[in-house]
mmCIF file with all atom_site columns, C-alpha atoms in Angstrom:
data_model
loop_
_atom_site.group_PDB
_atom_site.id
_atom_site.type_symbol
_atom_site.label_atom_id
_atom_site.label_alt_id
_atom_site.label_comp_id
_atom_site.label_asym_id
_atom_site.label_entity_id
_atom_site.label_seq_id
_atom_site.pdbx_PDB_ins_code
_atom_site.Cartn_x
_atom_site.Cartn_y
_atom_site.Cartn_z
_atom_site.occupancy
_atom_site.B_iso_or_equiv
_atom_site.pdbx_formal_charge
_atom_site.auth_seq_id
_atom_site.auth_comp_id
_atom_site.auth_asym_id
_atom_site.auth_atom_id
_atom_site.pdbx_PDB_model_num
ATOM 1   C CA . MET A 1 1   ? 15.250  -16.512 -9.673  1.00 0.00 ? 1   MET A CA 1
ATOM 2   C CA . LYS A 1 2   ? 13.043  -18.662 -7.469  1.00 0.00 ? 2   LYS A CA 1
ATOM 3   C CA . THR A 1 3   ? 9.396   -17.690 -7.171  1.00 0.00 ? 3   THR A CA 1
ATOM 4   C CA . PHE A 1 4   ? 6.727   -18.126 -4.441  1.00 0.00 ? 4   PHE A CA 1
ATOM 5   C CA . GLU A 1 5   ? 2.912   -17.911 -4.376  1.00 0.00 ? 5   GLU A CA 1
ATOM 6   C CA . ILE A 1 6   ? 1.547   -14.583 -3.360  1.00 0.00 ? 6   ILE A CA 1
ATOM 7   C CA . HIS A 1 7   ? -2.032  -13.414 -2.705  1.00 0.00 ? 7   HIS A CA 1
ATOM 8   C CA . ILE A 1 8   ? -2.297  -9.637  -2.604  1.00 0.00 ? 8   ILE A CA 1
ATOM 9   C CA . LEU A 1 9   ? -5.875  -8.659  -1.539  1.00 0.00 ? 9   LEU A CA 1
ATOM 10  C CA . GLU A 1 10  ? -7.463  -5.305  -0.982  1.00 0.00 ? 10  GLU A CA 1
ATOM 11  C CA . ALA A 1 11  ? -10.620 -4.901  1.020   1.00 0.00 ? 11  ALA A CA 1
ATOM 12  C CA . ASP A 1 12  ? -13.004 -5.253  -1.932  1.00 0.00 ? 12  ASP A CA 1
ATOM 13  C CA . SER A 1 13  ? -11.113 -7.272  -4.553  1.00 0.00 ? 13  SER A CA 1
ATOM 14  C CA . PRO A 1 14  ? -7.975  -9.191  -5.346  1.00 0.00 ? 14  PRO A CA 1
ATOM 15  C CA . PHE A 1 15  ? -5.004  -7.037  -6.534  1.00 0.00 ? 15  PHE A CA 1
ATOM 16  C CA . TYR A 1 16  ? -2.762  -9.921  -7.708  1.00 0.00 ? 16  TYR A CA 1
ATOM 17  C CA . GLU A 1 17  ? -2.569  -13.735 -7.161  1.00 0.00 ? 17  GLU A CA 1
ATOM 18  C CA . GLY A 1 18  ? 0.058   -15.863 -8.592  1.00 0.00 ? 18  GLY A CA 1
ATOM 19  C CA . PRO A 1 19  ? 3.852   -16.371 -8.756  1.00 0.00 ? 19  PRO A CA 1
ATOM 20  C CA . CYS A 1 20  ? 6.217   -13.629 -7.564  1.00 0.00 ? 20  CYS A CA 1
ATOM 21  C CA . GLU A 1 21  ? 10.036  -13.209 -7.429  1.00 0.00 ? 21  GLU A CA 1
ATOM 22  C CA . MET A 1 22  ? 10.220  -10.709 -4.614  1.00 0.00 ? 22  MET A CA 1
ATOM 23  C CA . ILE A 1 23  ? 8.175   -8.112  -2.763  1.00 0.00 ? 23  ILE A CA 1
ATOM 24  C CA . ILE A 1 24  ? 9.098   -5.277  -0.471  1.00 0.00 ? 24  ILE A CA 1
ATOM 25  C CA . VAL A 1 25  ? 6.343   -3.869  1.857   1.00 0.00 ? 25  VAL A CA 1
ATOM 26  C CA . PRO A 1 26  ? 6.270   -1.032  4.363   1.00 0.00 ? 26  PRO A CA 1
ATOM 27  C CA . THR A 1 27  ? 5.642   -2.329  7.911   1.00 0.00 ? 27  THR A CA 1
ATOM 28  C CA . THR A 1 28  ? 5.377   -0.713  11.290  1.00 0.00 ? 28  THR A CA 1
ATOM 29  C CA . ASP A 1 29  ? 9.006   -1.907  11.720  1.00 0.00 ? 29  ASP A CA 1
ATOM 30  C CA . GLY A 1 30  ? 10.264  -0.493  8.478   1.00 0.00 ? 30  GLY A CA 1
ATOM 31  C CA . LEU A 1 31  ? 10.590  -2.072  4.970   1.00 0.00 ? 31  LEU A CA 1
ATOM 32  C CA . VAL A 1 32  ? 10.436  -5.895  4.756   1.00 0.00 ? 32  VAL A CA 1
ATOM 33  C CA . GLY A 1 33  ? 11.750  -7.769  1.769   1.00 0.00 ? 33  GLY A CA 1
ATOM 34  C CA . ILE A 1 34  ? 10.382  -11.146 0.918   1.00 0.00 ? 34  ILE A CA 1
ATOM 35  C CA . MET A 1 35  ? 11.845  -13.728 -1.402  1.00 0.00 ? 35  MET A CA 1
ATOM 36  C CA . ALA A 1 36  ? 11.360  -17.486 -1.853  1.00 0.00 ? 36  ALA A CA 1
ATOM 37  C CA . GLY A 1 37  ? 12.333  -19.360 1.217   1.00 0.00 ? 37  GLY A CA 1
ATOM 38  C CA . ARG A 1 38  ? 11.469  -16.621 3.651   1.00 0.00 ? 38  ARG A CA 1
ATOM 39  C CA . SER A 1 39  ? 10.677  -17.926 7.137   1.00 0.00 ? 39  SER A CA 1
ATOM 40  C CA . ASN A 1 40  ? 7.187   -17.615 8.566   1.00 0.00 ? 40  ASN A CA 1
ATOM 41  C CA . MET A 1 41  ? 6.093   -14.223 9.959   1.00 0.00 ? 41  MET A CA 1
ATOM 42  C CA . ILE A 1 42  ? 3.250   -11.858 10.483  1.00 0.00 ? 42  ILE A CA 1
ATOM 43  C CA . CYS A 1 43  ? 3.688   -8.064  10.384  1.00 0.00 ? 43  CYS A CA 1
ATOM 44  C CA . ALA A 1 44  ? 1.398   -5.061  10.328  1.00 0.00 ? 44  ALA A CA 1
ATOM 45  C CA . LEU A 1 45  ? 1.485   -2.961  7.190   1.00 0.00 ? 45  LEU A CA 1
ATOM 46  C CA . SER A 1 46  ? 1.943   0.798   7.194   1.00 0.00 ? 46  SER A CA 1
ATOM 47  C CA . PRO A 1 47  ? 0.979   3.167   4.417   1.00 0.00 ? 47  PRO A CA 1
ATOM 48  C CA . GLY A 1 48  ? 3.777   3.389   1.899   1.00 0.00 ? 48  GLY A CA 1
ATOM 49  C CA . GLU A 1 49  ? 5.143   2.122   -1.397  1.00 0.00 ? 49  GLU A CA 1
ATOM 50  C CA . MET A 1 50  ? 5.039   -1.576  -2.180  1.00 0.00 ? 50  MET A CA 1
ATOM 51  C CA . THR A 1 51  ? 7.617   -2.948  -4.722  1.00 0.00 ? 51  THR A CA 1
ATOM 52  C CA . TYR A 1 52  ? 7.200   -6.384  -6.333  1.00 0.00 ? 52  TYR A CA 1
ATOM 53  C CA . ARG A 1 53  ? 8.542   -8.272  -9.252  1.00 0.00 ? 53  ARG A CA 1
ATOM 54  C CA . LEU A 1 54  ? 6.574   -10.907 -11.207 1.00 0.00 ? 54  LEU A CA 1
ATOM 55  C CA . PRO A 1 55  ? 8.514   -13.715 -12.880 1.00 0.00 ? 55  PRO A CA 1
ATOM 56  C CA . GLY A 1 56  ? 10.832  -12.390 -15.644 1.00 0.00 ? 56  GLY A CA 1
ATOM 57  C CA . GLY A 1 57  ? 9.495   -8.830  -15.237 1.00 0.00 ? 57  GLY A CA 1
ATOM 58  C CA . GLU A 1 58  ? 10.674  -5.500  -14.013 1.00 0.00 ? 58  GLU A CA 1
ATOM 59  C CA . ASN A 1 59  ? 9.897   -4.066  -10.621 1.00 0.00 ? 59  ASN A CA 1
ATOM 60  C CA . GLN A 1 60  ? 6.376   -2.794  -10.254 1.00 0.00 ? 60  GLN A CA 1
ATOM 61  C CA . TYR A 1 61  ? 5.059   -0.343  -7.625  1.00 0.00 ? 61  TYR A CA 1
ATOM 62  C CA . ALA A 1 62  ? 1.855   0.416   -5.802  1.00 0.00 ? 62  ALA A CA 1
ATOM 63  C CA . ALA A 1 63  ? 0.625   2.586   -3.021  1.00 0.00 ? 63  ALA A CA 1
ATOM 64  C CA . ILE A 1 64  ? -0.540  0.408   -0.142  1.00 0.00 ? 64  ILE A CA 1
ATOM 65  C CA . SER A 1 65  ? -2.452  1.294   2.990   1.00 0.00 ? 65  SER A CA 1
ATOM 66  C CA . ASN A 1 66  ? -2.733  -0.298  6.400   1.00 0.00 ? 66  ASN A CA 1
ATOM 67  C CA . GLY A 1 67  ? -3.087  -4.037  6.655   1.00 0.00 ? 67  GLY A CA 1
ATOM 68  C CA . LEU A 1 68  ? -1.010  -7.095  7.288   1.00 0.00 ? 68  LEU A CA 1
ATOM 69  C CA . VAL A 1 69  ? 1.465   -9.425  5.644   1.00 0.00 ? 69  VAL A CA 1
ATOM 70  C CA . LYS A 1 70  ? 1.691   -13.147 6.487   1.00 0.00 ? 70  LYS A CA 1
ATOM 71  C CA . VAL A 1 71  ? 4.265   -15.538 5.303   1.00 0.00 ? 71  VAL A CA 1
ATOM 72  C CA . GLU A 1 72  ? 3.481   -19.255 5.997   1.00 0.00 ? 72  GLU A CA 1
ATOM 73  C CA . ASP A 1 73  ? 4.947   -22.320 4.406   1.00 0.00 ? 73  ASP A CA 1
ATOM 74  C CA . GLY A 1 74  ? 6.321   -20.546 1.361   1.00 0.00 ? 74  GLY A CA 1
ATOM 75  C CA . GLU A 1 75  ? 3.196   -18.597 0.553   1.00 0.00 ? 75  GLU A CA 1
ATOM 76  C CA . VAL A 1 76  ? 2.576   -14.925 1.126   1.00 0.00 ? 76  VAL A CA 1
ATOM 77  C CA . LEU A 1 77  ? -0.720  -13.253 1.927   1.00 0.00 ? 77  LEU A CA 1
ATOM 78  C CA . ILE A 1 78  ? -1.022  -9.500  1.965   1.00 0.00 ? 78  ILE A CA 1
ATOM 79  C CA . LEU A 1 79  ? -4.289  -8.012  3.181   1.00 0.00 ? 79  LEU A CA 1
ATOM 80  C CA . ALA A 1 80  ? -4.670  -4.134  2.843   1.00 0.00 ? 80  ALA A CA 1
ATOM 81  C CA . GLU A 1 81  ? -7.570  -1.635  2.955   1.00 0.00 ? 81  GLU A CA 1
ATOM 82  C CA . SER A 1 82  ? -6.398  -0.165  -0.398  1.00 0.00 ? 82  SER A CA 1
ATOM 83  C CA . ILE A 1 83  ? -3.775  -0.775  -2.987  1.00 0.00 ? 83  ILE A CA 1
ATOM 84  C CA . GLU A 1 84  ? -3.319  1.390   -6.148  1.00 0.00 ? 84  GLU A CA 1
ATOM 85  C CA . ARG A 1 85  ? -0.939  1.300   -9.037  1.00 0.00 ? 85  ARG A CA 1
ATOM 86  C CA . PRO A 1 86  ? 0.520   4.701   -9.849  1.00 0.00 ? 86  PRO A CA 1
ATOM 87  C CA . GLU A 1 87  ? -1.428  4.995   -13.112 1.00 0.00 ? 87  GLU A CA 1
ATOM 88  C CA . GLU A 1 88  ? -4.649  4.458   -11.206 1.00 0.00 ? 88  GLU A CA 1
ATOM 89  C CA . ILE A 1 89  ? -4.012  7.392   -8.831  1.00 0.00 ? 89  ILE A CA 1
ATOM 90  C CA . ASP A 1 90  ? -5.864  10.626  -9.741  1.00 0.00 ? 90  ASP A CA 1
ATOM 91  C CA . ALA A 1 91  ? -3.426  13.259  -8.421  1.00 0.00 ? 91  ALA A CA 1
ATOM 92  C CA . ASN A 1 92  ? -6.077  16.059  -8.454  1.00 0.00 ? 92  ASN A CA 1
ATOM 93  C CA . ARG A 1 93  ? -8.539  14.000  -6.502  1.00 0.00 ? 93  ARG A CA 1
ATOM 94  C CA . ALA A 1 94  ? -5.904  12.870  -4.000  1.00 0.00 ? 94  ALA A CA 1
ATOM 95  C CA . LYS A 1 95  ? -4.932  16.543  -3.458  1.00 0.00 ? 95  LYS A CA 1
ATOM 96  C CA . ARG A 1 96  ? -8.608  17.565  -2.868  1.00 0.00 ? 96  ARG A CA 1
ATOM 97  C CA . GLU A 1 97  ? -8.920  14.674  -0.373  1.00 0.00 ? 97  GLU A CA 1
ATOM 98  C CA . ALA A 1 98  ? -5.747  15.797  1.428   1.00 0.00 ? 98  ALA A CA 1
ATOM 99  C CA . ASP A 1 99  ? -7.099  19.363  1.636   1.00 0.00 ? 99  ASP A CA 1
ATOM 100 C CA . GLU A 1 100 ? -10.440 18.027  3.057   1.00 0.00 ? 100 GLU A CA 1
ATOM 101 C CA . ALA A 1 101 ? -8.549  15.928  5.548   1.00 0.00 ? 101 ALA A CA 1
ATOM 102 C CA . ARG A 1 102 ? -6.479  18.920  6.664   1.00 0.00 ? 102 ARG A CA 1
ATOM 103 C CA . GLU A 1 103 ? -9.620  20.937  7.108   1.00 0.00 ? 103 GLU A CA 1
ATOM 104 C CA . ALA A 1 104 ? -11.292 18.276  9.148   1.00 0.00 ? 104 ALA A CA 1
ATOM 105 C CA . MET A 1 105 ? -8.294  18.123  11.453  1.00 0.00 ? 105 MET A CA 1
ATOM 106 C CA . LEU A 1 106 ? -8.542  21.844  12.013  1.00 0.00 ? 106 LEU A CA 1
ATOM 107 C CA . GLN A 1 107 ? -12.166 21.456  13.029  1.00 0.00 ? 107 GLN A CA 1
ATOM 108 C CA . GLN A 1 108 ? -11.184 19.242  15.920  1.00 0.00 ? 108 GLN A CA 1
ATOM 109 C CA . ARG A 1 109 ? -14.696 17.987  16.618  1.00 0.00 ? 109 ARG A CA 1
ATOM 110 C CA . SER A 1 110 ? -13.578 14.871  18.509  1.00 0.00 ? 110 SER A CA 1
ATOM 111 C CA . ILE A 1 111 ? -10.379 12.867  18.977  1.00 0.00 ? 111 ILE A CA 1
ATOM 112 C CA . ARG A 1 112 ? -11.879 10.150  16.932  1.00 0.00 ? 112 ARG A CA 1
ATOM 113 C CA . GLU A 1 113 ? -12.750 12.496  14.042  1.00 0.00 ? 113 GLU A CA 1
ATOM 114 C CA . PHE A 1 114 ? -9.225  14.007  14.298  1.00 0.00 ? 114 PHE A CA 1
ATOM 115 C CA . LYS A 1 115 ? -7.613  10.566  14.045  1.00 0.00 ? 115 LYS A CA 1
ATOM 116 C CA . MET A 1 116 ? -9.755  9.601   11.131  1.00 0.00 ? 116 MET A CA 1
ATOM 117 C CA . ALA A 1 117 ? -8.801  12.766  9.311   1.00 0.00 ? 117 ALA A CA 1
ATOM 118 C CA . GLU A 1 118 ? -5.118  12.153  10.186  1.00 0.00 ? 118 GLU A CA 1
ATOM 119 C CA . LEU A 1 119 ? -5.356  8.664   8.723   1.00 0.00 ? 119 LEU A CA 1
ATOM 120 C CA . GLU A 1 120 ? -6.919  9.991   5.557   1.00 0.00 ? 120 GLU A CA 1
ATOM 121 C CA . LEU A 1 121 ? -4.224  12.654  5.130   1.00 0.00 ? 121 LEU A CA 1
ATOM 122 C CA . ALA A 1 122 ? -1.517  9.998   5.543   1.00 0.00 ? 122 ALA A CA 1
ATOM 123 C CA . ARG A 1 123 ? -3.222  7.789   3.012   1.00 0.00 ? 123 ARG A CA 1
ATOM 124 C CA . THR A 1 124 ? -3.594  10.603  0.370   1.00 0.00 ? 124 THR A CA 1
ATOM 125 C CA . ALA A 1 125 ? 0.012   11.875  1.013   1.00 0.00 ? 125 ALA A CA 1
ATOM 126 C CA . ASN A 1 126 ? 1.181   8.392   0.447   1.00 0.00 ? 126 ASN A CA 1
ATOM 127 C CA . ARG A 1 127 ? -0.788  7.979   -2.834  1.00 0.00 ? 127 ARG A CA 1
ATOM 128 C CA . LEU A 1 128 ? 0.719   11.306  -4.129  1.00 0.00 ? 128 LEU A CA 1
ATOM 129 C CA . ARG A 1 129 ? 4.232   10.332  -3.126  1.00 0.00 ? 129 ARG A CA 1
ATOM 130 C CA . VAL A 1 130 ? 4.071   7.088   -4.980  1.00 0.00 ? 130 VAL A CA 1
ATOM 131 C CA . LYS A 1 131 ? 2.471   8.718   -7.989  1.00 0.00 ? 131 LYS A CA 1
ATOM 132 C CA . ARG A 1 132 ? 5.264   11.340  -8.099  1.00 0.00 ? 132 ARG A CA 1
ATOM 133 C CA . HIS A 1 133 ? 8.037   8.776   -7.588  1.00 0.00 ? 133 HIS A CA 1
ATOM 134 C CA . ILE A 1 134 ? 6.950   6.452   -10.311 1.00 0.00 ? 134 ILE A CA 1
ATOM 135 C CA . THR A 1 135 ? 5.424   8.704   -12.957 1.00 0.00 ? 135 THR A CA 1
ATOM 136 C CA . GLY A 1 136 ? 7.193   12.098  -12.142 1.00 0.00 ? 136 GLY A CA 1
ATOM 137 C CA . GLN A 1 137 ? 3.685   13.794  -11.973 1.00 0.00 ? 137 GLN A CA 1
#
C-alpha cells in the first residue's frame, strides 16, 4: 500500500511524524479518510476516535480533540488540542473529570463557563468511549 508523510501534533508535543498508509479522523462534517494521493483540503476536527495505520502494521486508535487537518501536496498535518492512545487514558480520572464537568454545567454561572464545562464533558466522554471501544474497559 502506498504511504504518505504525516505530522500529527498535539498542543504541547508531537504525537507521530513519519510515513502512514491511511488515517480516518472525525471532522465537523463526519469521518474523513485519507490515503496517499488525497486531494488538498482543510477541515475542522471534532472530538472522536482517530484510526491510523503505519506501514505494514495494524490499525491503531487514539482519542482526538478539537483541531484541524490539512492535506497539501501529498503531506498531511493534523493539529489537535489533545491526542491520547487508549492505554494512556486513565478511565477513573476521566470519569471524575466528567462528573466535575456535569457539576459545573449545573452551576450555570455564565454562558462561557457552561460552554467550557460542556466542552470538557464532551472531551472526557470521548476519551472513555475510545478506551472502552479499544480495550473493553
